[in-house]
PDB file of C-alpha atoms and ligand atoms in Angstrom:
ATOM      1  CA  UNK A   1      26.835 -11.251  15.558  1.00  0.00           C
ATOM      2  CA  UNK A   2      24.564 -13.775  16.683  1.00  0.00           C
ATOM      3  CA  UNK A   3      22.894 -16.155  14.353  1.00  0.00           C
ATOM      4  CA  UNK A   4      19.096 -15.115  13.566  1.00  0.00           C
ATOM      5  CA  UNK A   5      15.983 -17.113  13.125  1.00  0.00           C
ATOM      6  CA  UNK A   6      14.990 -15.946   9.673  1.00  0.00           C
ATOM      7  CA  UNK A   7      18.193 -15.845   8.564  1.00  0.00           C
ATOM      8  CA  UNK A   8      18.368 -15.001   4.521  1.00  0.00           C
ATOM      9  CA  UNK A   9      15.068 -15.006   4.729  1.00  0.00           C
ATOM     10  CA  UNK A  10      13.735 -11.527   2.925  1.00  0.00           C
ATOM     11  CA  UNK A  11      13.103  -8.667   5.162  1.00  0.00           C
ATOM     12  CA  UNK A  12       9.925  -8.347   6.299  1.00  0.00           C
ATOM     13  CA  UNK A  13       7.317  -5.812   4.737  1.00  0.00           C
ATOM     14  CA  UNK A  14       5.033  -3.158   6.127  1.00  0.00           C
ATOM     15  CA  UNK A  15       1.959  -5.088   5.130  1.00  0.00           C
ATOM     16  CA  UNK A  16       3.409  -8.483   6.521  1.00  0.00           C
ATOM     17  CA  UNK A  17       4.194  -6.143  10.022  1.00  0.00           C
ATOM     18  CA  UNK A  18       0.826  -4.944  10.220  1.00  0.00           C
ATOM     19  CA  UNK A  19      -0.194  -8.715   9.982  1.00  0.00           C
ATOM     20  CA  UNK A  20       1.841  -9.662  12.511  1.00  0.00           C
ATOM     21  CA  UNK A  21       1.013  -6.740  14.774  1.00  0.00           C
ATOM     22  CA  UNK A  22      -2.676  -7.300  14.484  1.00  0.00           C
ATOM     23  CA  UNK A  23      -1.528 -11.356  15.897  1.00  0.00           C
ATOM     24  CA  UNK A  24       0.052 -10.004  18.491  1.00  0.00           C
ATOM     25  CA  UNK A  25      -2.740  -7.750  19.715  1.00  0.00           C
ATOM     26  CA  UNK A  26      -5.307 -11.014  19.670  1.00  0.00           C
ATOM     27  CA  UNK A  27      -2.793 -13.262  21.589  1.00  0.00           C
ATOM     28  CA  UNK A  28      -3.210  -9.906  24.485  1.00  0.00           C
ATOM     29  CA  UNK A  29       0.186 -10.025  25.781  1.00  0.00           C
ATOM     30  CA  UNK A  30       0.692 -13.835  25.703  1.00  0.00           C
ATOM     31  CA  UNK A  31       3.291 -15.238  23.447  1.00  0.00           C
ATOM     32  CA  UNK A  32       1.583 -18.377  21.377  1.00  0.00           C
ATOM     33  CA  UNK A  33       4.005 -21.334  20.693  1.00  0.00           C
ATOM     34  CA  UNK A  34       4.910 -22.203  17.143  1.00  0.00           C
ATOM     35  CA  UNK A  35       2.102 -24.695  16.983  1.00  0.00           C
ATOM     36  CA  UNK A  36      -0.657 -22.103  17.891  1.00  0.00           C
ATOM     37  CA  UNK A  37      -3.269 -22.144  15.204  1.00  0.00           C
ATOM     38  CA  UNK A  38      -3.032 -18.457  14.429  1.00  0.00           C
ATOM     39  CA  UNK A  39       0.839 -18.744  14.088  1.00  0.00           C
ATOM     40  CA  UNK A  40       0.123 -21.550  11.693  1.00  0.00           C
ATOM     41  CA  UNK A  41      -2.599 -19.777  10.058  1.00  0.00           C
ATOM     42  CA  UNK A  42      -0.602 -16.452   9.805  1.00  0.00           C
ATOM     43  CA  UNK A  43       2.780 -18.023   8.497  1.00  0.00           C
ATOM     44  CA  UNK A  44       0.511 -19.613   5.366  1.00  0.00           C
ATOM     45  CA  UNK A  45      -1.055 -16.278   4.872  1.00  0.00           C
ATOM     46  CA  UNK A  46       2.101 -14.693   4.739  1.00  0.00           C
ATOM     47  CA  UNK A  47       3.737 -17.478   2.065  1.00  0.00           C
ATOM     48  CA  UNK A  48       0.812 -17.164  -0.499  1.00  0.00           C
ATOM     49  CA  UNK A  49       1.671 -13.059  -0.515  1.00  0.00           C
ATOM     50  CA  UNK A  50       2.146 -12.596  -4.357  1.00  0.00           C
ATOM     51  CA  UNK A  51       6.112 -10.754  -3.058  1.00  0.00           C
ATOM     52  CA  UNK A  52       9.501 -12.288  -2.256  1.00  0.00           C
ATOM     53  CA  UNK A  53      10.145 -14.170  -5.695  1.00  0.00           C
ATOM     54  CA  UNK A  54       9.302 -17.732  -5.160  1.00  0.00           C
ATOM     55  CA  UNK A  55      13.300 -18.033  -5.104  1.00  0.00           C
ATOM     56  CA  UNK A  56      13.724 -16.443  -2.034  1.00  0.00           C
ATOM     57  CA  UNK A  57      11.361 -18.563  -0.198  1.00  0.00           C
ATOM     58  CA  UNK A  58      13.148 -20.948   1.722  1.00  0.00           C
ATOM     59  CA  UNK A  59      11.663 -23.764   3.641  1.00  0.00           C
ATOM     60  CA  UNK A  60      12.124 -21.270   6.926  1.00  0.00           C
ATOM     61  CA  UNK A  61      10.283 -18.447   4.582  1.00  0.00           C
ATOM     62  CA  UNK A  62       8.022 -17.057   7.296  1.00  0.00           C
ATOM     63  CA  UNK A  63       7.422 -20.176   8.865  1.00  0.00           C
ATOM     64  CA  UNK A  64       5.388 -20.546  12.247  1.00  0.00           C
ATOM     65  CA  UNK A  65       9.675 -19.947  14.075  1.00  0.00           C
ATOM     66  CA  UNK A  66       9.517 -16.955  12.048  1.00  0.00           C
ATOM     67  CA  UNK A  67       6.131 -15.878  12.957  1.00  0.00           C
ATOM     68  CA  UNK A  68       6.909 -16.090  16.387  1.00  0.00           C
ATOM     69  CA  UNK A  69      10.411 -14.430  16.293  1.00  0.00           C
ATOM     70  CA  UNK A  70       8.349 -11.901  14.870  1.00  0.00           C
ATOM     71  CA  UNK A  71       6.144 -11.502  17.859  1.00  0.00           C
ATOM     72  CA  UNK A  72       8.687 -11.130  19.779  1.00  0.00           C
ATOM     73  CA  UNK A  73      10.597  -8.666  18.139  1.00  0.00           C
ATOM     74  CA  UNK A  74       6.899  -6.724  18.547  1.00  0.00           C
ATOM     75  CA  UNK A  75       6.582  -7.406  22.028  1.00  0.00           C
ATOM     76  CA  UNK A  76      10.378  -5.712  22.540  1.00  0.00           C
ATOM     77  CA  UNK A  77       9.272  -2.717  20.857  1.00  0.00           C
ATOM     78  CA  UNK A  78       6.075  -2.527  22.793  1.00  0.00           C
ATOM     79  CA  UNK A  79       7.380  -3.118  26.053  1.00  0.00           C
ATOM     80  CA  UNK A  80      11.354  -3.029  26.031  1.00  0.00           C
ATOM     81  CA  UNK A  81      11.033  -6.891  27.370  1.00  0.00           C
ATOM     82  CA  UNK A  82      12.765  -9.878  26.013  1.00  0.00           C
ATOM     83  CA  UNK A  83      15.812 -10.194  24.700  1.00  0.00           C
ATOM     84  CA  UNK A  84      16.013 -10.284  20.822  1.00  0.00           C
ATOM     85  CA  UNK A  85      18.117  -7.998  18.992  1.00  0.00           C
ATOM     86  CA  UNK A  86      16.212  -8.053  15.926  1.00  0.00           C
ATOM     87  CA  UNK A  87      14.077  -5.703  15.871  1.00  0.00           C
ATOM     88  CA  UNK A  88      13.639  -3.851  12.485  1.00  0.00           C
ATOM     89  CA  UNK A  89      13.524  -0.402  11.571  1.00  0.00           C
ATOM     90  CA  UNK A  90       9.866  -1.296   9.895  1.00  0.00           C
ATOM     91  CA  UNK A  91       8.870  -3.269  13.572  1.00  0.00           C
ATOM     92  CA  UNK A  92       9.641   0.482  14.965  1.00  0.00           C
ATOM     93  CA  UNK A  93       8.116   2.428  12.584  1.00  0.00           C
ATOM     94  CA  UNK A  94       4.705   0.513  12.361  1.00  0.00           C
ATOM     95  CA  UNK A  95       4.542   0.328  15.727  1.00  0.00           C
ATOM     96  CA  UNK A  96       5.467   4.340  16.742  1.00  0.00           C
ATOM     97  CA  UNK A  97       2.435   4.748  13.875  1.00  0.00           C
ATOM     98  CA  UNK A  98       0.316   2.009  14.915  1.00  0.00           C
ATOM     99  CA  UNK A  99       0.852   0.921  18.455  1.00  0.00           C
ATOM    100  CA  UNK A 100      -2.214   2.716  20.237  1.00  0.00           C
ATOM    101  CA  UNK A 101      -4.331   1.807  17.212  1.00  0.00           C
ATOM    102  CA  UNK A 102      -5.064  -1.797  18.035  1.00  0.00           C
ATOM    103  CA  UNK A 103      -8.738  -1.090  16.090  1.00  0.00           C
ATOM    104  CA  UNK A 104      -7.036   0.574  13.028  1.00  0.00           C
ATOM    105  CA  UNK A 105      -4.458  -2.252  12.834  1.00  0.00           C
ATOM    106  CA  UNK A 106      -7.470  -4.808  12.511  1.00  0.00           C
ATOM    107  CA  UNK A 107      -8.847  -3.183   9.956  1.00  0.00           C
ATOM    108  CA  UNK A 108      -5.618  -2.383   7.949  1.00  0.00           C
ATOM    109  CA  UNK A 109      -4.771  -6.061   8.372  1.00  0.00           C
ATOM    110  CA  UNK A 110      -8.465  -7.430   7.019  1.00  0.00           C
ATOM    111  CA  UNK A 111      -8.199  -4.834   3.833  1.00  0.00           C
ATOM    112  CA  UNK A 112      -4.606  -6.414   3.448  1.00  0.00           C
ATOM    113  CA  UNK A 113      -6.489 -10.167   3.680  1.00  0.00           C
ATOM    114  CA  UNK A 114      -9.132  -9.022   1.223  1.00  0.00           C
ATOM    115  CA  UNK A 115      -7.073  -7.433  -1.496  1.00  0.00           C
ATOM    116  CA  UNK A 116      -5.549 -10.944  -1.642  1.00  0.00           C
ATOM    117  CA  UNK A 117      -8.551 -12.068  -3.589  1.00  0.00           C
ATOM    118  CA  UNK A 118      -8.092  -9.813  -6.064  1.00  0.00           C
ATOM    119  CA  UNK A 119      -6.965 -11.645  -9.096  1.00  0.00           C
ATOM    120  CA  UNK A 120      -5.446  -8.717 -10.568  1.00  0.00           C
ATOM    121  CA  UNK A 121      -3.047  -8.664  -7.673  1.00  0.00           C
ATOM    122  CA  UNK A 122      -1.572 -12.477  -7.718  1.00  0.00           C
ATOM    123  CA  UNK A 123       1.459 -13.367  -8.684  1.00  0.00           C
ATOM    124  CA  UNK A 124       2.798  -9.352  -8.591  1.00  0.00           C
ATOM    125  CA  UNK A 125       6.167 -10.141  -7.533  1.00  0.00           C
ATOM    126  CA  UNK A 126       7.674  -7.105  -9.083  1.00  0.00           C
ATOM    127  CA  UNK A 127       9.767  -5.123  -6.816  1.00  0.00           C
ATOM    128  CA  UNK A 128       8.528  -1.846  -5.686  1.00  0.00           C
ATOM    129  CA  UNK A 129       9.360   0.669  -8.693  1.00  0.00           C
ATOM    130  CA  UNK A 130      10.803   3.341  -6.256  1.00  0.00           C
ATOM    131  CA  UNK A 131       7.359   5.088  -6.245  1.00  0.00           C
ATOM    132  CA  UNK A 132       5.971   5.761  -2.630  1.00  0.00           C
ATOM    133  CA  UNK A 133       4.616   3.429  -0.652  1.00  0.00           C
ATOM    134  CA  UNK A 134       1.200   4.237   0.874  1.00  0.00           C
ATOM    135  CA  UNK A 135       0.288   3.937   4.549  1.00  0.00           C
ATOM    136  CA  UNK A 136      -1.971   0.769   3.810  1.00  0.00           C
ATOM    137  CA  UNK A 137       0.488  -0.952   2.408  1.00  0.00           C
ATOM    138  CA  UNK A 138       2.652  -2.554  -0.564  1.00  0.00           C
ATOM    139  CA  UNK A 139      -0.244  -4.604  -1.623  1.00  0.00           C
ATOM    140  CA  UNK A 140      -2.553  -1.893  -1.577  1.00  0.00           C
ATOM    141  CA  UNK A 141      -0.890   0.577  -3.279  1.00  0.00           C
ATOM    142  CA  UNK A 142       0.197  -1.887  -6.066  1.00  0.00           C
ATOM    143  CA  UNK A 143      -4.252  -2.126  -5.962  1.00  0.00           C
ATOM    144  CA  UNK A 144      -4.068   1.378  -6.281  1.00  0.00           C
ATOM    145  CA  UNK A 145      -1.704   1.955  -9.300  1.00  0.00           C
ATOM    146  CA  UNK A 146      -3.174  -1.535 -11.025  1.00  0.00           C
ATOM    147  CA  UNK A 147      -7.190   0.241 -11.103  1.00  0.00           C
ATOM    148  CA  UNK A 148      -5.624   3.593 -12.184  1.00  0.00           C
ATOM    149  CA  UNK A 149      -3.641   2.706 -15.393  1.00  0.00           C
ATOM    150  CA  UNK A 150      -6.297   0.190 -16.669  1.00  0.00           C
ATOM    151  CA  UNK A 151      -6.340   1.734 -20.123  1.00  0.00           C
ATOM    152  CA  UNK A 152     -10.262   1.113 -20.674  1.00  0.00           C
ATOM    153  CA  UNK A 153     -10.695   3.575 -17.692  1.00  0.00           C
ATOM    154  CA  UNK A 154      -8.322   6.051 -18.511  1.00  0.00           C
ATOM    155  CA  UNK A 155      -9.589   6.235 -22.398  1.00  0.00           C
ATOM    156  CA  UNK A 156     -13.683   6.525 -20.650  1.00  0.00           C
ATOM    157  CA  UNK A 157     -12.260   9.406 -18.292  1.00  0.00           C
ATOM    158  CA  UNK A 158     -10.170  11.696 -21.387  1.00  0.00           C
ATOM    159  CA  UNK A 159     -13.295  11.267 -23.621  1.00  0.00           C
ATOM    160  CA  UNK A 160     -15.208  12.160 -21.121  1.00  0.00           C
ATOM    161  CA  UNK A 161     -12.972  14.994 -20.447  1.00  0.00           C
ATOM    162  CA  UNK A 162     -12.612  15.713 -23.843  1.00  0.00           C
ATOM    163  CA  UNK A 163     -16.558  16.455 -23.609  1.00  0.00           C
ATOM    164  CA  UNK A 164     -16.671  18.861 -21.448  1.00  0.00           C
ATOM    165  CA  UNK A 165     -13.917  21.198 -23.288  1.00  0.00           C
ATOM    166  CA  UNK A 166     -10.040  21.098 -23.167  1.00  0.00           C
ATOM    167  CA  UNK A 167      -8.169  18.728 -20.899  1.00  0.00           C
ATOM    168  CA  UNK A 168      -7.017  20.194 -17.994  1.00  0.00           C
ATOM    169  CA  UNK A 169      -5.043  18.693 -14.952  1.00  0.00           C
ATOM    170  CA  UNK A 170      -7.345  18.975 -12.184  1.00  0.00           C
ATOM    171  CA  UNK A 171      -4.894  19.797  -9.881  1.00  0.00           C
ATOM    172  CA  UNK A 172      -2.386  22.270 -11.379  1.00  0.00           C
ATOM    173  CA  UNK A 173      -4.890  23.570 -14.277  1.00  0.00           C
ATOM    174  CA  UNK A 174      -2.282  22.817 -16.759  1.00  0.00           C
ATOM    175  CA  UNK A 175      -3.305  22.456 -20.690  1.00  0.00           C
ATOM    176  CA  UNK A 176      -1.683  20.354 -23.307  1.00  0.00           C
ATOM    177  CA  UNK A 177       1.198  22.368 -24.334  1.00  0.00           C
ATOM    178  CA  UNK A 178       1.088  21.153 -28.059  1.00  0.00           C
ATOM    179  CA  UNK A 179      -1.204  22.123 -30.606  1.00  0.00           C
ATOM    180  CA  UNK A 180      -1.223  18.905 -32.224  1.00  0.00           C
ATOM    181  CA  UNK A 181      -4.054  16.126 -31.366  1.00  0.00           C
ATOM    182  CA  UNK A 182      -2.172  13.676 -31.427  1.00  0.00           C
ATOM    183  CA  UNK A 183       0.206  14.854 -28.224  1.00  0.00           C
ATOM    184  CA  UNK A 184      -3.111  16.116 -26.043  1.00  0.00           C
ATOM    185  CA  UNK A 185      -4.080  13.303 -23.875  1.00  0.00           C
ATOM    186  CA  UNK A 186      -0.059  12.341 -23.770  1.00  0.00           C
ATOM    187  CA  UNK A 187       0.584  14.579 -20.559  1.00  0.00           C
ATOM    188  CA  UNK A 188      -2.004  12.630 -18.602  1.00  0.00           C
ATOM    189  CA  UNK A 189      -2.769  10.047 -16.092  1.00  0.00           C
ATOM    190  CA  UNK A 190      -5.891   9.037 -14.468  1.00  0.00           C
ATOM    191  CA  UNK A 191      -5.899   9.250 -10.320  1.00  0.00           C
ATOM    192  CA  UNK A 192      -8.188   7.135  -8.106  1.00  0.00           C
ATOM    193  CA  UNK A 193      -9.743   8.810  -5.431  1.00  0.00           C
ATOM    194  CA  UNK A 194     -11.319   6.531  -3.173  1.00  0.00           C
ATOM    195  CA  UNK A 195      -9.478   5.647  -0.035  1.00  0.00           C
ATOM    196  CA  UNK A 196      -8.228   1.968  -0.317  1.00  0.00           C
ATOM    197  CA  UNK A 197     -11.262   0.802   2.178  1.00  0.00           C
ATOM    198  CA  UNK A 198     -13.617   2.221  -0.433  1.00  0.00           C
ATOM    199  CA  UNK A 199     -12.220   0.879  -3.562  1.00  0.00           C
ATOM    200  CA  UNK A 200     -12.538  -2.643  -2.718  1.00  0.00           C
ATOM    201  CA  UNK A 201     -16.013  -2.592  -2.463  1.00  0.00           C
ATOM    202  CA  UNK A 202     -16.811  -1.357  -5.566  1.00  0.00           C
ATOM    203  CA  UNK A 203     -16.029  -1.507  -9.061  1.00  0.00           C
ATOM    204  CA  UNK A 204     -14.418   1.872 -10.327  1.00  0.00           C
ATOM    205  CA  UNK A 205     -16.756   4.643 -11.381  1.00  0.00           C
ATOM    206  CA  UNK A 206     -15.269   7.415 -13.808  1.00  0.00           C
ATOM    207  CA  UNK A 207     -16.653   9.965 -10.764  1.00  0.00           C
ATOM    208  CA  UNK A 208     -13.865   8.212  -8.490  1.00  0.00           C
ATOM    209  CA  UNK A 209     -10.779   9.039 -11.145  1.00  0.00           C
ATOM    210  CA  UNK A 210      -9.227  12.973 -11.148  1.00  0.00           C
ATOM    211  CA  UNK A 211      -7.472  13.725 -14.622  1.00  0.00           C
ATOM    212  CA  UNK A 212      -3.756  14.451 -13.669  1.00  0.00           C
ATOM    213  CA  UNK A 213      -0.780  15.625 -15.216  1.00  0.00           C
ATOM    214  CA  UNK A 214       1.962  13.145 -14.650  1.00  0.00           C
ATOM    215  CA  UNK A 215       3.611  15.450 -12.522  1.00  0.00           C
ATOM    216  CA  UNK A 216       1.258  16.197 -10.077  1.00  0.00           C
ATOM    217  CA  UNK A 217      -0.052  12.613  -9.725  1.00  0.00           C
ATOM    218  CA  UNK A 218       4.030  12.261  -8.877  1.00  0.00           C
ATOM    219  CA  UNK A 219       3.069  15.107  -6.472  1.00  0.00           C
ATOM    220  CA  UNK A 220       0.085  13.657  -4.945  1.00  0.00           C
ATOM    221  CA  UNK A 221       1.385  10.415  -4.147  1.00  0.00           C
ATOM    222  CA  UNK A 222       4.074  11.069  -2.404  1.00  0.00           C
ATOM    223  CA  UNK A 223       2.128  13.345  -0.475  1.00  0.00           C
ATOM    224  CA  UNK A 224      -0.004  10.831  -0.006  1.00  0.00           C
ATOM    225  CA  UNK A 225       2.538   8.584   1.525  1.00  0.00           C
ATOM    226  CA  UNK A 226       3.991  11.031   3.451  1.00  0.00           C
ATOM    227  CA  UNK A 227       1.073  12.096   5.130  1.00  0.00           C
ATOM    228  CA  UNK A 228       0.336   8.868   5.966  1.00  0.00           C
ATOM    229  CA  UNK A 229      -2.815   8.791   4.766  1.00  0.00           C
ATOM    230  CA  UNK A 230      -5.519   9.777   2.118  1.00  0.00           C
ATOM    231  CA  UNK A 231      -5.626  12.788   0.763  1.00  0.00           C
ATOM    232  CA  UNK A 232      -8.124  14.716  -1.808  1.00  0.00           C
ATOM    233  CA  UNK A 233      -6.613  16.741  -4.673  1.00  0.00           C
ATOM    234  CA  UNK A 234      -7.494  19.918  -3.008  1.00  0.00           C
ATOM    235  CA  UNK A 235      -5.571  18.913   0.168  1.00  0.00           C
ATOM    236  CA  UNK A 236      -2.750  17.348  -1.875  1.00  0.00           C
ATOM    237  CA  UNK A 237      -2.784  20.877  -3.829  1.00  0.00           C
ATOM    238  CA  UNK A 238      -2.871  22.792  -0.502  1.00  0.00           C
ATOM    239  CA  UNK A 239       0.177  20.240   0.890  1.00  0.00           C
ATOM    240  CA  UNK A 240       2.440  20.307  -1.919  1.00  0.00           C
ATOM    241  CA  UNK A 241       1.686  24.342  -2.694  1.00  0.00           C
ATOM    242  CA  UNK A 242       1.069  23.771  -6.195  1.00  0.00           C
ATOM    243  CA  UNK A 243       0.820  27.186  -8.070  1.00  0.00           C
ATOM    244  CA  UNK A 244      -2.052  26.918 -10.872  1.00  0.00           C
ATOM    245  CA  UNK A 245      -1.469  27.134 -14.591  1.00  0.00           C
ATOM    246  CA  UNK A 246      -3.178  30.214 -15.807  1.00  0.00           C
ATOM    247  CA  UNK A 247      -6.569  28.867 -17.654  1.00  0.00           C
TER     248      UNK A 247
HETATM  249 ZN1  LIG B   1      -0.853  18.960 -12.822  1.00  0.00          ZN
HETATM  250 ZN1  LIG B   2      -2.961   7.714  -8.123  1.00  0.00          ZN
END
């Protein structure tokens, strides 16, 4: 097998793909050298991600070679051209979803930028827990999962639940099955609904969260991510072919 650039290096991720896609679309067809300024600019971007454990980055982590490798690998699947063998199953799959989008790919790739701001998100170098990955992203749906278990939120969102009558999953119906307080709010999880786009800009209303049994938030995003891309409750409901809990 022949030696490849990159080599040990981490595999690269859907939201470091996109990135690289959305280069490749601004250099139009030409292939930039490793001293380009957006190669340079894009390898740095792509070393201050808060993944890959700082031990895994090597001095060839993602560097401007790798960057460019990249591109290539791109430019194979986009036009069968060129002659490296190392193009990913991720390279493929981005680009059979993302290929004719060169407008959606810019603006997946500036949300990806942006949530790097986010302080909550910095230094997340967990591994992905298994869960579903949305179509935005790892980054994003790590922003997604960090604004919905916030404990302040969820505890604003049950009382004001709790207000309006018994708690209720809002997409299968279902009640606490326990007569004691104490267990009620246990079955629960708080859901944000706001597309990814729409959550950055603002800071998170108790109007944007759905109460959810743990279950069907399960339910939802996976449906979410295999969609491949938002979904309301109702949809997820109609998607999944929940049955309601008898009220
Ligand atoms: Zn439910
Ligand atoms: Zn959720």
């Amino acid at each position: 097998m022949a030696v490849t650039q990159g080599h040990g290096n981490p595999d690269w991720s859907r939201d470091e793909t996109i990135l690289a896609l959305d280069l490749y679309f601004n250099c139009n067809g030409a292939m930039p050298k490793t001293s380009d300024r957006l190669v340079l600019e894009l390898s740095s971007l792509l070393r201050s991600l808060p993944y890959h454990s700082k031990a895994s980055r090597k001095e060839t982590f993602r560097n401007a070679a790798g960057v460019v490798f990249k591109l290539k690998n791109l430019h194979k699947v986009a036009t069968g051209e060129g002659f490296t063998t190392n193009v990913s199953k991720t390279d493929r799959l981005v680009w059979a979803e993302l290929g004719a989008q060169r407008n959606e790919v810019a603006q997946l790739a500036d949300l990806i930028k942006r949530s790097l701001s986010i302080d909550e998100l910095q230094d997340d170098t967990s591994e992905p827990d298994g869960e579903e990955e949305f179509f935005e992203g790892r980054l994003l749906t790590a922003f997604h999962k960090k604004k919905e278990r916030n404990r302040n939120i969820r505890n604003k969102l049950i009382a004001a639940r709790h207000n309006r009558g018994p708690l209720a999953c809002d997409m299968c119906g279902l009640k606490p099955q326990s007569s004691n307080a104490r267990f009620e709010d246990a079955p629960f999880e708080a859901h944000h609904l706001l597309p990814m786009s729409m959550a950055m800009e603002r800071k998170t209303q108790l109007k944007d969260m759905a109460l959810l049994c743990a279950n069907c938030h399960r339910l939802l995003h996976r449906a979410i991510a295999l969609k491949r891309r938002w979904l309301t409750v109702v949809e997820a409901r109609k998607e999944v072919g929940v049955v309601m809990s008898p009220s």
